[in-house]
């Protein structure tokens, strides 16, 4: 729990009457600091991750041009329309561990002639290579998103990665461009983000941080011209990895150690380091909670684990701050989301149902990313369709939007808006040996002045009587939408009414420039505020 800063808070909130406590409620006060804007929230925080795994690509995106499922050049129309609606900014592909076994040449040219491979990363299933570079880029263009290509370090080479980038980006008159044109695409594509390996501490080559630093430098020396360089991740809270990587990848030789980070911009490019972090019930990857029918203890441990994201960003950022005091290098959460127990019939497909718990985890994670917008510049939900904590599930021709999708939908107002710091005064949620803040809040102001506030009340039993004041502004009007349900594992099902579809939040009241509302137990809600125009700059004025 953060303490409100005495004077400002008193000034803004003193006039707000305390709501009466009821048995199943707690009191919460929030101060939004409109006069102290922070960093711009990079829309890429709403990025996605897609891997050749289970039904993530085949069925989830690709059905082929001859499929009875409505499609455009083989890509599902319903999935594309759903992703466009929530303005998905970028998609990371082709893996994951799959990327470390991927050879791009197997998946270009006439589809009927492409070799059939084996997906050794995921259950030795046959990889038909029907969805390759051209199909992925077509999908990206249909969605209106940017590509993030993860290159193969474990079984590939710098030459293979470089020729892939040339194939995609070379002018049509070059040899690589002519080959691309023969395969159906004359215009070069742009590749804004390139991932230099995936989990290089594990499936991406089983490397030490020392060794990876040198490999990274080698790949960067040939890939740097093509896009932003995203270094392979530290495994969650492996801070030693980040320290070693930054120390070794930034400096060539002790005699050459630069005193300023400017050196890196000129000599060696690290645009972002990545972190992979999954939510389990607790910290043990081997003991996972069921996706539905879980206990409150599982709920509590999942929330505790998700809150760790905040600590992880703080600690990776502290290392970055020493190496990069100017804040040039960002953090990409290249894989995040909930990982529940897998279907025993096909354990490698990582298909899981999505409940209210997933919505709360999504809301909490996105709030945390946003509140660190100065460093966290990208995140990729694992994974977009049919794998782990998805936005979308399909069942052949049927599609459903998950509770996680609804969170991304409601949070759209934050994309590209300016972070407004918040101070939150609320009790902890305690259960099963877990003690975590019950409330998470993130606020931002869009260019048109609209303020978006996302609130997660993760307490499964108690509603929050909330009072929200704005320092440096006064609220004129407010409305909200909420995702909640009776049961902690409520979920949508194909062909049935969606119990988690966002609803108007009733009882949002504006009085004397502040807002009061009740955030239901186990809910994610998003408020839209219109502030009163401030005379002059308005920066100093507070609500009366
Ligand atoms: O998202 C599933 C897997 O999780 C990815 O392939 C890998 O990078 C991570 O361990």
PDB file of N, CA and C and ligand atoms in Angstrom, residues 49 51 53 92 95-98 122 198-199 201 203 276 278 285 335 339 350 382-383 387-388, ligand 1:
ATOM      1  N   UNK A  49       1.840 -12.254 -28.784  1.00  0.00           N
ATOM      2  CA  UNK A  49       2.831 -13.272 -29.102  1.00  0.00           C
ATOM      3  C   UNK A  49       2.103 -14.453 -29.748  1.00  0.00           C
ATOM      4  N   UNK A  51       2.941 -18.267 -31.604  1.00  0.00           N
ATOM      5  CA  UNK A  51       3.962 -19.286 -31.851  1.00  0.00           C
ATOM      6  C   UNK A  51       3.310 -20.470 -32.553  1.00  0.00           C
ATOM      7  N   UNK A  53       2.350 -23.586 -32.258  1.00  0.00           N
ATOM      8  CA  UNK A  53       2.186 -24.388 -31.049  1.00  0.00           C
ATOM      9  C   UNK A  53       0.702 -24.727 -30.935  1.00  0.00           C
ATOM     10  N   UNK A  92       4.513 -10.732 -32.096  1.00  0.00           N
ATOM     11  CA  UNK A  92       5.816 -11.410 -32.090  1.00  0.00           C
ATOM     12  C   UNK A  92       5.634 -12.820 -32.651  1.00  0.00           C
ATOM     13  N   UNK A  95       8.163 -17.669 -32.651  1.00  0.00           N
ATOM     14  CA  UNK A  95       8.231 -18.261 -31.315  1.00  0.00           C
ATOM     15  C   UNK A  95       8.969 -17.287 -30.452  1.00  0.00           C
ATOM     16  N   UNK A  96       9.196 -17.667 -29.221  1.00  0.00           N
ATOM     17  CA  UNK A  96       9.109 -18.924 -28.531  1.00  0.00           C
ATOM     18  C   UNK A  96      10.194 -19.936 -28.944  1.00  0.00           C
ATOM     19  N   UNK A  97      10.114 -21.042 -28.239  1.00  0.00           N
ATOM     20  CA  UNK A  97      11.078 -22.113 -28.479  1.00  0.00           C
ATOM     21  C   UNK A  97      10.993 -22.612 -29.921  1.00  0.00           C
ATOM     22  N   UNK A  98       9.818 -22.507 -30.541  1.00  0.00           N
ATOM     23  CA  UNK A  98       9.703 -22.938 -31.938  1.00  0.00           C
ATOM     24  C   UNK A  98      10.668 -22.151 -32.829  1.00  0.00           C
ATOM     25  N   UNK A 122       7.492 -28.525 -29.644  1.00  0.00           N
ATOM     26  CA  UNK A 122       6.142 -28.708 -29.103  1.00  0.00           C
ATOM     27  C   UNK A 122       5.524 -30.008 -29.591  1.00  0.00           C
ATOM     28  N   UNK A 198      15.535 -16.429 -28.295  1.00  0.00           N
ATOM     29  CA  UNK A 198      14.443 -16.616 -27.330  1.00  0.00           C
ATOM     30  C   UNK A 198      14.923 -17.528 -26.212  1.00  0.00           C
ATOM     31  N   UNK A 199      14.788 -17.068 -25.000  1.00  0.00           N
ATOM     32  CA  UNK A 199      15.173 -17.880 -23.840  1.00  0.00           C
ATOM     33  C   UNK A 199      16.511 -18.561 -24.114  1.00  0.00           C
ATOM     34  N   UNK A 201      18.896 -18.813 -22.347  1.00  0.00           N
ATOM     35  CA  UNK A 201      19.357 -19.552 -21.160  1.00  0.00           C
ATOM     36  C   UNK A 201      18.797 -20.972 -21.171  1.00  0.00           C
ATOM     37  N   UNK A 203      15.804 -23.073 -24.068  1.00  0.00           N
ATOM     38  CA  UNK A 203      15.601 -23.668 -25.400  1.00  0.00           C
ATOM     39  C   UNK A 203      16.334 -22.908 -26.504  1.00  0.00           C
ATOM     40  N   UNK A 276      10.824 -12.571 -19.639  1.00  0.00           N
ATOM     41  CA  UNK A 276       9.685 -13.487 -19.762  1.00  0.00           C
ATOM     42  C   UNK A 276       9.194 -13.798 -18.365  1.00  0.00           C
ATOM     43  N   UNK A 278       5.728 -15.606 -16.360  1.00  0.00           N
ATOM     44  CA  UNK A 278       4.391 -16.204 -16.392  1.00  0.00           C
ATOM     45  C   UNK A 278       3.778 -16.236 -15.000  1.00  0.00           C
ATOM     46  N   UNK A 285       6.781 -23.576 -11.205  1.00  0.00           N
ATOM     47  CA  UNK A 285       6.324 -23.827 -12.571  1.00  0.00           C
ATOM     48  C   UNK A 285       5.743 -25.237 -12.704  1.00  0.00           C
ATOM     49  N   UNK A 335       7.127 -12.167 -23.179  1.00  0.00           N
ATOM     50  CA  UNK A 335       6.139 -13.226 -22.907  1.00  0.00           C
ATOM     51  C   UNK A 335       5.599 -13.000 -21.501  1.00  0.00           C
ATOM     52  N   UNK A 339      -0.338 -19.280 -16.932  1.00  0.00           N
ATOM     53  CA  UNK A 339      -0.032 -20.623 -17.464  1.00  0.00           C
ATOM     54  C   UNK A 339      -0.648 -21.631 -16.497  1.00  0.00           C
ATOM     55  N   UNK A 350      -0.996 -26.577 -24.971  1.00  0.00           N
ATOM     56  CA  UNK A 350      -1.128 -25.430 -24.065  1.00  0.00           C
ATOM     57  C   UNK A 350      -2.441 -24.668 -24.250  1.00  0.00           C
ATOM     58  N   UNK A 382       1.179 -13.899 -23.958  1.00  0.00           N
ATOM     59  CA  UNK A 382       1.368 -15.279 -24.395  1.00  0.00           C
ATOM     60  C   UNK A 382       0.094 -16.076 -24.055  1.00  0.00           C
ATOM     61  N   UNK A 383      -0.532 -16.504 -25.163  1.00  0.00           N
ATOM     62  CA  UNK A 383      -0.332 -16.175 -26.553  1.00  0.00           C
ATOM     63  C   UNK A 383      -1.675 -15.776 -27.145  1.00  0.00           C
ATOM     64  N   UNK A 387      -3.727 -20.475 -27.158  1.00  0.00           N
ATOM     65  CA  UNK A 387      -2.564 -20.970 -26.399  1.00  0.00           C
ATOM     66  C   UNK A 387      -2.396 -20.109 -25.143  1.00  0.00           C
ATOM     67  N   UNK A 388      -2.318 -20.772 -23.982  1.00  0.00           N
ATOM     68  CA  UNK A 388      -2.137 -20.071 -22.704  1.00  0.00           C
ATOM     69  C   UNK A 388      -3.218 -18.988 -22.531  1.00  0.00           C
TER      70      UNK A 388
HETATM   71  O1  LIG B   1       4.846 -19.557 -24.580  1.00  0.00           O
HETATM   72  C1  LIG B   1       5.240 -20.886 -24.475  1.00  0.00           C
HETATM   73  C2  LIG B   1       6.735 -21.040 -24.258  1.00  0.00           C
HETATM   74  O2  LIG B   1       7.084 -20.433 -23.050  1.00  0.00           O
HETATM   75  C3  LIG B   1       7.634 -20.356 -25.257  1.00  0.00           C
HETATM   76  O3  LIG B   1       7.849 -21.113 -26.402  1.00  0.00           O
HETATM   77  C4  LIG B   1       8.901 -20.191 -24.498  1.00  0.00           C
HETATM   78  O4  LIG B   1       9.655 -19.082 -24.922  1.00  0.00           O
HETATM   79  C5  LIG B   1       8.430 -20.075 -23.069  1.00  0.00           C
HETATM   80  O5  LIG B   1       9.132 -20.891 -22.209  1.00  0.00           O
END
